[in-house]
PDB file of C-alpha atoms and ligand atoms in Angstrom:
ATOM      1  CA  MET A  93       9.930 -12.977  -7.385  1.00  0.00           C
ATOM      2  CA  LYS A  94       6.568 -13.450  -8.381  1.00  0.00           C
ATOM      3  CA  ILE A  95       5.380 -10.419 -10.734  1.00  0.00           C
ATOM      4  CA  ALA A  96       1.831 -10.758 -11.708  1.00  0.00           C
ATOM      5  CA  TYR A  97       2.059  -7.757 -14.407  1.00  0.00           C
ATOM      6  CA  VAL A  98       3.581  -4.542 -14.771  1.00  0.00           C
ATOM      7  CA  GLN A  99       1.498  -1.044 -15.497  1.00  0.00           C
ATOM      8  CA  LYS A 100       3.654   0.706 -17.895  1.00  0.00           C
ATOM      9  CA  THR A 101       2.646   4.216 -16.738  1.00  0.00           C
ATOM     10  CA  SER A 102       1.110   5.929 -14.271  1.00  0.00           C
ATOM     11  CA  PHE A 103       0.803   9.882 -13.503  1.00  0.00           C
ATOM     12  CA  ILE A 104      -0.769   9.408  -9.972  1.00  0.00           C
ATOM     13  CA  ASP A 105       1.014   6.518  -8.087  1.00  0.00           C
ATOM     14  CA  TYR A 106       4.066   8.397  -7.562  1.00  0.00           C
ATOM     15  CA  PRO A 107       3.357  11.671  -6.132  1.00  0.00           C
ATOM     16  CA  GLY A 108       5.285  14.482  -8.723  1.00  0.00           C
ATOM     17  CA  LYS A 109       6.584  11.503 -10.934  1.00  0.00           C
ATOM     18  CA  ILE A 110       5.887   9.357 -13.771  1.00  0.00           C
ATOM     19  CA  SER A 111       6.301   5.939 -12.835  1.00  0.00           C
ATOM     20  CA  ALA A 112       5.410   2.559 -13.702  1.00  0.00           C
ATOM     21  CA  ILE A 113       3.937  -0.124 -11.053  1.00  0.00           C
ATOM     22  CA  VAL A 114       5.132  -3.689 -10.810  1.00  0.00           C
ATOM     23  CA  PHE A 115       2.282  -5.811  -9.347  1.00  0.00           C
ATOM     24  CA  THR A 116       3.478  -8.573  -7.173  1.00  0.00           C
ATOM     25  CA  GLN A 117       1.512 -11.820  -6.489  1.00  0.00           C
ATOM     26  CA  GLY A 118       0.370 -12.863  -2.949  1.00  0.00           C
ATOM     27  CA  CYS A 119      -0.741 -11.299   0.316  1.00  0.00           C
ATOM     28  CA  ASN A 120      -0.954 -12.379   3.989  1.00  0.00           C
ATOM     29  CA  PHE A 121      -4.301 -10.340   4.505  1.00  0.00           C
ATOM     30  CA  ARG A 122      -7.638 -10.929   3.078  1.00  0.00           C
ATOM     31  CA  CYS A 123      -9.206  -7.533   3.225  1.00  0.00           C
ATOM     32  CA  PRO A 124     -12.566  -7.975   1.874  1.00  0.00           C
ATOM     33  CA  TYR A 125     -12.570  -4.881   0.234  1.00  0.00           C
ATOM     34  CA  CYS A 126      -9.417  -5.419  -1.590  1.00  0.00           C
ATOM     35  CA  HIS A 127      -9.437  -4.652  -5.370  1.00  0.00           C
ATOM     36  CA  ASN A 128      -6.740  -6.852  -6.648  1.00  0.00           C
ATOM     37  CA  PRO A 129      -8.351 -10.105  -5.869  1.00  0.00           C
ATOM     38  CA  GLU A 130      -5.798 -11.758  -8.567  1.00  0.00           C
ATOM     39  CA  LEU A 131      -3.012 -10.928  -6.395  1.00  0.00           C
ATOM     40  CA  VAL A 132      -4.039 -12.076  -3.131  1.00  0.00           C
ATOM     41  CA  ILE A 133      -6.535 -15.479  -3.691  1.00  0.00           C
ATOM     42  CA  PRO A 134      -4.376 -18.035  -5.154  1.00  0.00           C
ATOM     43  CA  GLU A 135      -7.131 -19.636  -6.943  1.00  0.00           C
ATOM     44  CA  ARG A 136      -7.715 -16.563  -8.420  1.00  0.00           C
ATOM     45  CA  TYR A 137      -4.119 -16.005  -9.890  1.00  0.00           C
ATOM     46  CA  CYS A 138      -3.503 -15.418 -13.350  1.00  0.00           C
ATOM     47  CA  GLY A 139       0.072 -16.333 -14.147  1.00  0.00           C
ATOM     48  CA  THR A 140       3.610 -14.355 -13.723  1.00  0.00           C
ATOM     49  CA  ILE A 141       5.774 -12.869 -15.873  1.00  0.00           C
ATOM     50  CA  ARG A 142       9.468 -12.748 -16.045  1.00  0.00           C
ATOM     51  CA  VAL A 143      11.701 -10.971 -13.792  1.00  0.00           C
ATOM     52  CA  GLU A 144      14.256 -10.535 -16.913  1.00  0.00           C
ATOM     53  CA  ASP A 145      11.563  -8.860 -18.977  1.00  0.00           C
ATOM     54  CA  VAL A 146      10.773  -6.179 -16.386  1.00  0.00           C
ATOM     55  CA  PHE A 147      14.444  -5.209 -16.276  1.00  0.00           C
ATOM     56  CA  SER A 148      14.322  -5.161 -19.856  1.00  0.00           C
ATOM     57  CA  PHE A 149      11.252  -2.997 -20.342  1.00  0.00           C
ATOM     58  CA  LEU A 150      12.695  -0.520 -17.496  1.00  0.00           C
ATOM     59  CA  ASP A 151      15.880  -0.131 -19.488  1.00  0.00           C
ATOM     60  CA  LYS A 152      14.073   0.715 -22.392  1.00  0.00           C
ATOM     61  CA  ARG A 153      12.068   3.218 -20.636  1.00  0.00           C
ATOM     62  CA  ARG A 154      15.075   5.012 -18.770  1.00  0.00           C
ATOM     63  CA  GLY A 155      14.933   8.841 -19.262  1.00  0.00           C
ATOM     64  CA  LYS A 156      10.988   8.484 -20.032  1.00  0.00           C
ATOM     65  CA  LEU A 157      10.031   7.699 -16.350  1.00  0.00           C
ATOM     66  CA  ASP A 158      11.204   8.484 -13.157  1.00  0.00           C
ATOM     67  CA  ALA A 159      10.117   5.987 -10.515  1.00  0.00           C
ATOM     68  CA  VAL A 160       8.997   2.554 -10.098  1.00  0.00           C
ATOM     69  CA  VAL A 161       6.190   1.506  -7.458  1.00  0.00           C
ATOM     70  CA  ILE A 162       6.057  -2.001  -6.068  1.00  0.00           C
ATOM     71  CA  THR A 163       2.567  -2.849  -5.095  1.00  0.00           C
ATOM     72  CA  GLY A 164       0.654  -5.738  -4.718  1.00  0.00           C
ATOM     73  CA  GLY A 165      -0.625  -8.105  -3.098  1.00  0.00           C
ATOM     74  CA  GLU A 166       2.115  -7.567  -0.328  1.00  0.00           C
ATOM     75  CA  PRO A 167       5.516  -7.272  -1.889  1.00  0.00           C
ATOM     76  CA  THR A 168       7.349  -7.471   1.344  1.00  0.00           C
ATOM     77  CA  LEU A 169       6.518 -11.376   1.060  1.00  0.00           C
ATOM     78  CA  GLN A 170       8.950 -11.766  -1.760  1.00  0.00           C
ATOM     79  CA  ALA A 171      11.825 -13.312  -1.201  1.00  0.00           C
ATOM     80  CA  LYS A 172      14.213 -11.747  -3.725  1.00  0.00           C
ATOM     81  CA  LEU A 173      12.745  -8.089  -3.156  1.00  0.00           C
ATOM     82  CA  ILE A 174      15.937  -6.548  -1.857  1.00  0.00           C
ATOM     83  CA  PRO A 175      18.204  -7.669  -4.896  1.00  0.00           C
ATOM     84  CA  PHE A 176      15.297  -6.560  -7.105  1.00  0.00           C
ATOM     85  CA  MET A 177      14.997  -3.521  -5.464  1.00  0.00           C
ATOM     86  CA  GLN A 178      18.769  -2.958  -5.583  1.00  0.00           C
ATOM     87  CA  ARG A 179      18.889  -3.427  -9.527  1.00  0.00           C
ATOM     88  CA  ILE A 180      15.984  -0.942  -9.867  1.00  0.00           C
ATOM     89  CA  LYS A 181      17.930   1.399  -7.738  1.00  0.00           C
ATOM     90  CA  ALA A 182      21.198   0.891  -9.757  1.00  0.00           C
ATOM     91  CA  MET A 183      19.250   2.089 -12.816  1.00  0.00           C
ATOM     92  CA  GLY A 184      18.800   5.312 -11.444  1.00  0.00           C
ATOM     93  CA  TYR A 185      14.995   5.318 -10.855  1.00  0.00           C
ATOM     94  CA  ALA A 186      13.151   6.420  -7.661  1.00  0.00           C
ATOM     95  CA  LEU A 187      11.199   3.783  -5.853  1.00  0.00           C
ATOM     96  CA  LYS A 188       8.203   3.843  -3.911  1.00  0.00           C
ATOM     97  CA  LEU A 189       6.898   0.760  -1.898  1.00  0.00           C
ATOM     98  CA  ASP A 190       3.468   0.101  -0.870  1.00  0.00           C
ATOM     99  CA  SER A 191       2.917  -2.333   2.246  1.00  0.00           C
ATOM    100  CA  ASN A 192       0.518  -3.401   4.531  1.00  0.00           C
ATOM    101  CA  GLY A 193       3.396  -3.259   7.346  1.00  0.00           C
ATOM    102  CA  SER A 194       3.381  -6.884   8.487  1.00  0.00           C
ATOM    103  CA  ARG A 195       7.119  -7.354   7.781  1.00  0.00           C
ATOM    104  CA  PRO A 196       8.896  -4.363   9.696  1.00  0.00           C
ATOM    105  CA  GLN A 197      12.026  -6.346   9.400  1.00  0.00           C
ATOM    106  CA  PHE A 198      11.715  -6.275   5.559  1.00  0.00           C
ATOM    107  CA  LEU A 199      11.173  -2.462   5.970  1.00  0.00           C
ATOM    108  CA  ARG A 200      14.276  -1.894   8.323  1.00  0.00           C
ATOM    109  CA  GLU A 201      16.388  -3.559   5.943  1.00  0.00           C
ATOM    110  CA  ALA A 202      15.615  -1.639   2.950  1.00  0.00           C
ATOM    111  CA  LEU A 203      15.630   1.636   4.745  1.00  0.00           C
ATOM    112  CA  ASP A 204      18.811   0.825   6.391  1.00  0.00           C
ATOM    113  CA  LYS A 205      19.975   0.056   2.551  1.00  0.00           C
ATOM    114  CA  GLY A 206      18.860   3.160   1.144  1.00  0.00           C
ATOM    115  CA  LEU A 207      16.788   1.618  -1.170  1.00  0.00           C
ATOM    116  CA  LEU A 208      13.297   3.373  -0.805  1.00  0.00           C
ATOM    117  CA  ASP A 209      12.504   7.241  -1.630  1.00  0.00           C
ATOM    118  CA  TYR A 210       8.947   6.590  -0.756  1.00  0.00           C
ATOM    119  CA  ILE A 211       6.821   4.401   1.360  1.00  0.00           C
ATOM    120  CA  ALA A 212       3.060   4.028   1.685  1.00  0.00           C
ATOM    121  CA  MET A 213       1.708   1.842   4.341  1.00  0.00           C
ATOM    122  CA  ASP A 214      -1.784   0.784   4.708  1.00  0.00           C
ATOM    123  CA  ILE A 215      -3.606   1.247   8.143  1.00  0.00           C
ATOM    124  CA  LYS A 216      -6.230  -1.132   8.160  1.00  0.00           C
ATOM    125  CA  ALA A 217      -8.341  -0.352  11.295  1.00  0.00           C
ATOM    126  CA  PRO A 218      -8.285   0.333  14.990  1.00  0.00           C
ATOM    127  CA  TRP A 219      -6.259  -2.175  16.919  1.00  0.00           C
ATOM    128  CA  ASP A 220      -9.240  -4.028  18.215  1.00  0.00           C
ATOM    129  CA  LYS A 221     -10.830  -4.248  14.763  1.00  0.00           C
ATOM    130  CA  TYR A 222      -7.247  -4.619  12.830  1.00  0.00           C
ATOM    131  CA  SER A 223      -7.487  -8.567  12.183  1.00  0.00           C
ATOM    132  CA  LEU A 224     -11.244  -8.402  11.387  1.00  0.00           C
ATOM    133  CA  VAL A 225     -11.003  -5.595   8.918  1.00  0.00           C
ATOM    134  CA  ALA A 226      -7.756  -7.389   7.296  1.00  0.00           C
ATOM    135  CA  GLY A 227      -9.569 -10.488   7.036  1.00  0.00           C
ATOM    136  CA  SER A 228      -6.650 -12.457   8.746  1.00  0.00           C
ATOM    137  CA  LEU A 229      -4.934 -12.579  12.291  1.00  0.00           C
ATOM    138  CA  VAL A 230      -2.715  -9.721  12.293  1.00  0.00           C
ATOM    139  CA  ASN A 231       0.382  -9.284  14.589  1.00  0.00           C
ATOM    140  CA  ILE A 232      -0.452  -5.937  16.142  1.00  0.00           C
ATOM    141  CA  THR A 233       3.622  -5.537  17.404  1.00  0.00           C
ATOM    142  CA  HIS A 234       4.557  -5.674  13.592  1.00  0.00           C
ATOM    143  CA  ILE A 235       2.025  -3.270  12.587  1.00  0.00           C
ATOM    144  CA  LYS A 236       3.363  -0.902  15.402  1.00  0.00           C
ATOM    145  CA  ASP A 237       6.796  -1.412  14.644  1.00  0.00           C
ATOM    146  CA  SER A 238       6.263  -0.747  11.054  1.00  0.00           C
ATOM    147  CA  ILE A 239       4.316   2.830  11.902  1.00  0.00           C
ATOM    148  CA  ASP A 240       7.226   3.718  13.971  1.00  0.00           C
ATOM    149  CA  LEU A 241       9.744   3.078  11.546  1.00  0.00           C
ATOM    150  CA  VAL A 242       7.710   4.574   8.525  1.00  0.00           C
ATOM    151  CA  ARG A 243       7.260   7.759  10.911  1.00  0.00           C
ATOM    152  CA  LYS A 244      10.593   8.409  11.832  1.00  0.00           C
ATOM    153  CA  SER A 245      12.488   7.137   8.233  1.00  0.00           C
ATOM    154  CA  GLY A 246      13.368  10.601   6.972  1.00  0.00           C
ATOM    155  CA  ILE A 247      11.882   9.495   3.395  1.00  0.00           C
ATOM    156  CA  LEU A 248       8.841  10.609   2.218  1.00  0.00           C
ATOM    157  CA  HIS A 249       5.585   8.506   3.346  1.00  0.00           C
ATOM    158  CA  GLU A 250       2.189   8.232   3.717  1.00  0.00           C
ATOM    159  CA  PHE A 251      -0.307   6.238   5.839  1.00  0.00           C
ATOM    160  CA  ARG A 252      -3.604   5.515   4.168  1.00  0.00           C
ATOM    161  CA  THR A 253      -6.977   3.786   5.153  1.00  0.00           C
ATOM    162  CA  THR A 254      -9.734   2.570   2.591  1.00  0.00           C
ATOM    163  CA  LEU A 255     -13.192   3.929   4.037  1.00  0.00           C
ATOM    164  CA  ALA A 256     -15.597   0.699   3.250  1.00  0.00           C
ATOM    165  CA  GLY A 257     -18.535   2.189   5.154  1.00  0.00           C
ATOM    166  CA  SER A 258     -19.279  -1.642   6.398  1.00  0.00           C
ATOM    167  CA  LEU A 259     -16.359  -1.951   7.886  1.00  0.00           C
ATOM    168  CA  LEU A 260     -15.159   1.561   9.450  1.00  0.00           C
ATOM    169  CA  GLU A 261     -17.098   4.014  11.741  1.00  0.00           C
ATOM    170  CA  PRO A 262     -15.866   7.638  11.751  1.00  0.00           C
ATOM    171  CA  ASP A 263     -14.841   6.837  15.153  1.00  0.00           C
ATOM    172  CA  ASP A 264     -12.640   4.142  14.069  1.00  0.00           C
ATOM    173  CA  VAL A 265     -10.665   6.665  11.584  1.00  0.00           C
ATOM    174  CA  LEU A 266     -10.207   8.992  14.416  1.00  0.00           C
ATOM    175  CA  SER A 267      -8.599   6.347  16.236  1.00  0.00           C
ATOM    176  CA  ILE A 268      -6.202   5.557  13.320  1.00  0.00           C
ATOM    177  CA  GLY A 269      -5.658   9.450  13.578  1.00  0.00           C
ATOM    178  CA  ARG A 270      -4.354   9.020  17.213  1.00  0.00           C
ATOM    179  CA  MET A 271      -2.331   5.789  16.264  1.00  0.00           C
ATOM    180  CA  ILE A 272      -0.277   7.370  13.751  1.00  0.00           C
ATOM    181  CA  GLU A 273      -0.101  10.938  15.361  1.00  0.00           C
ATOM    182  CA  GLY A 274       2.707  13.015  14.127  1.00  0.00           C
ATOM    183  CA  ALA A 275       2.763  11.674  10.349  1.00  0.00           C
ATOM    184  CA  SER A 276       3.296  13.703   7.869  1.00  0.00           C
ATOM    185  CA  LEU A 277       0.479  12.376   5.494  1.00  0.00           C
ATOM    186  CA  TYR A 278      -2.487  10.606   5.796  1.00  0.00           C
ATOM    187  CA  VAL A 279      -4.719   9.809   3.136  1.00  0.00           C
ATOM    188  CA  LEU A 280      -8.545   8.944   3.333  1.00  0.00           C
ATOM    189  CA  GLN A 281      -9.081   6.852   0.298  1.00  0.00           C
ATOM    190  CA  LYS A 282     -12.813   6.275  -0.735  1.00  0.00           C
ATOM    191  CA  PHE A 283     -14.149   2.930  -1.395  1.00  0.00           C
ATOM    192  CA  VAL A 284     -15.159   2.097  -4.875  1.00  0.00           C
ATOM    193  CA  PRO A 285     -17.366  -0.969  -5.607  1.00  0.00           C
ATOM    194  CA  SER A 286     -15.437  -2.748  -8.237  1.00  0.00           C
ATOM    195  CA  LYS A 287     -14.320  -6.598  -8.178  1.00  0.00           C
ATOM    196  CA  HIS A 288     -12.994  -7.634  -4.437  1.00  0.00           C
ATOM    197  CA  VAL A 289     -11.785 -10.371  -2.445  1.00  0.00           C
ATOM    198  CA  ASP A 290     -15.152 -10.909  -0.947  1.00  0.00           C
ATOM    199  CA  LYS A 291     -17.318 -10.568  -4.013  1.00  0.00           C
ATOM    200  CA  ASP A 292     -20.578  -8.954  -1.858  1.00  0.00           C
ATOM    201  CA  TYR A 293     -18.480  -6.139  -1.594  1.00  0.00           C
ATOM    202  CA  THR A 294     -19.495  -4.963  -5.178  1.00  0.00           C
ATOM    203  CA  MET A 295     -22.671  -3.888  -3.279  1.00  0.00           C
ATOM    204  CA  LYS A 296     -21.243  -1.859  -0.527  1.00  0.00           C
ATOM    205  CA  LYS A 297     -20.735   1.774   0.166  1.00  0.00           C
ATOM    206  CA  THR A 298     -17.738   4.385   1.405  1.00  0.00           C
ATOM    207  CA  LEU A 299     -18.600   6.615   4.541  1.00  0.00           C
ATOM    208  CA  PRO A 300     -20.520   9.718   3.060  1.00  0.00           C
ATOM    209  CA  ASP A 301     -19.134  12.412   1.733  1.00  0.00           C
ATOM    210  CA  GLU A 302     -19.923  14.751   4.664  1.00  0.00           C
ATOM    211  CA  VAL A 303     -18.360  12.525   6.887  1.00  0.00           C
ATOM    212  CA  ILE A 304     -15.223  12.362   5.146  1.00  0.00           C
ATOM    213  CA  LYS A 305     -14.885  16.071   5.089  1.00  0.00           C
ATOM    214  CA  ARG A 306     -15.693  16.349   8.716  1.00  0.00           C
ATOM    215  CA  LEU A 307     -12.917  13.839   9.357  1.00  0.00           C
ATOM    216  CA  VAL A 308     -10.541  15.373   7.307  1.00  0.00           C
ATOM    217  CA  THR A 309     -10.926  18.643   9.413  1.00  0.00           C
ATOM    218  CA  ASP A 310     -10.640  16.594  12.222  1.00  0.00           C
ATOM    219  CA  LEU A 311      -7.620  14.694  11.610  1.00  0.00           C
ATOM    220  CA  HIS A 312      -5.566  17.871  10.901  1.00  0.00           C
ATOM    221  CA  ALA A 313      -5.459  18.263  14.561  1.00  0.00           C
ATOM    222  CA  LEU A 314      -3.299  14.861  14.762  1.00  0.00           C
ATOM    223  CA  VAL A 315      -1.347  14.769  11.277  1.00  0.00           C
ATOM    224  CA  SER A 316       0.536  17.297   9.194  1.00  0.00           C
ATOM    225  CA  ARG A 317      -1.448  16.512   6.445  1.00  0.00           C
ATOM    226  CA  CYS A 318      -4.905  14.771   5.620  1.00  0.00           C
ATOM    227  CA  ILE A 319      -6.389  14.446   1.946  1.00  0.00           C
ATOM    228  CA  THR A 320      -8.863  12.076   0.081  1.00  0.00           C
ATOM    229  CA  ARG A 321      -8.400  10.451  -2.823  1.00  0.00           C
TER     230      ARG A 321
HETATM  231  S1  SF4 M 466      -6.029  -4.132   0.445  1.00  0.00           S
HETATM  232 FE1  SF4 M 466      -5.391  -6.301   2.003  1.00  0.00          FE
HETATM  233  S2  SF4 M 466      -5.739  -7.932   0.572  1.00  0.00           S
HETATM  234 FE2  SF4 M 466      -5.347  -6.573  -0.717  1.00  0.00          FE
HETATM  235  S3  SF4 M 466      -3.345  -6.483  -1.314  1.00  0.00           S
HETATM  236 FE3  SF4 M 466      -3.519  -5.022   0.479  1.00  0.00          FE
HETATM  237  S4  SF4 M 466      -3.120  -6.003   2.322  1.00  0.00           S
HETATM  238 FE4  SF4 M 466      -3.619  -7.503   0.848  1.00  0.00          FE
END
């Protein structure tokens, strides 16, 4: 496990629960708007922490935290993620996984083993723009399989898309809605300039508020609930 750091407390990353967030190092995508370049670009990595230190922290926080969120980077690339999750679950924590959906075989195993309580999957773009927006060659079949698994998982889940105005048009977002039709929750994340994988993205904007508002209304015809964040 390559763990870059742990955020000790979050009130927003696991809906309705107080969580700690584990950030894994490494990603197979290169979304230009990604705001965690230190977890994605090897030259910008800033070291790792010991797995045992993570468990010792989680042990001390029992009774104060409800849940652990594993995010990245792309956590499912970590070779020992299943035993890592098993240990967290054995400590009594609820577990949420954030994933880009590129490894459906991992999601299937984690779901079969009952390790997940919540899954959040990024949907980067309509199929014809997926690799462009993800900044790498994406296996679309894998993404489709993951969408199917998540939608039928029977656990709490959300799909989410970052609205980088230069990459996605409003019609693209509606196309994504059709790709995940029937989902229980779709989250439109406003792009906020900060530090990014592509340094030029500090100058980019999200879609205008009135466009996002109209999208939320239109998307309610395709998914049970659509919100912005
Ligand atoms: S936003 Fe893209 S590049 Fe960044 S961690 Fe997620 S999948 Fe990887």
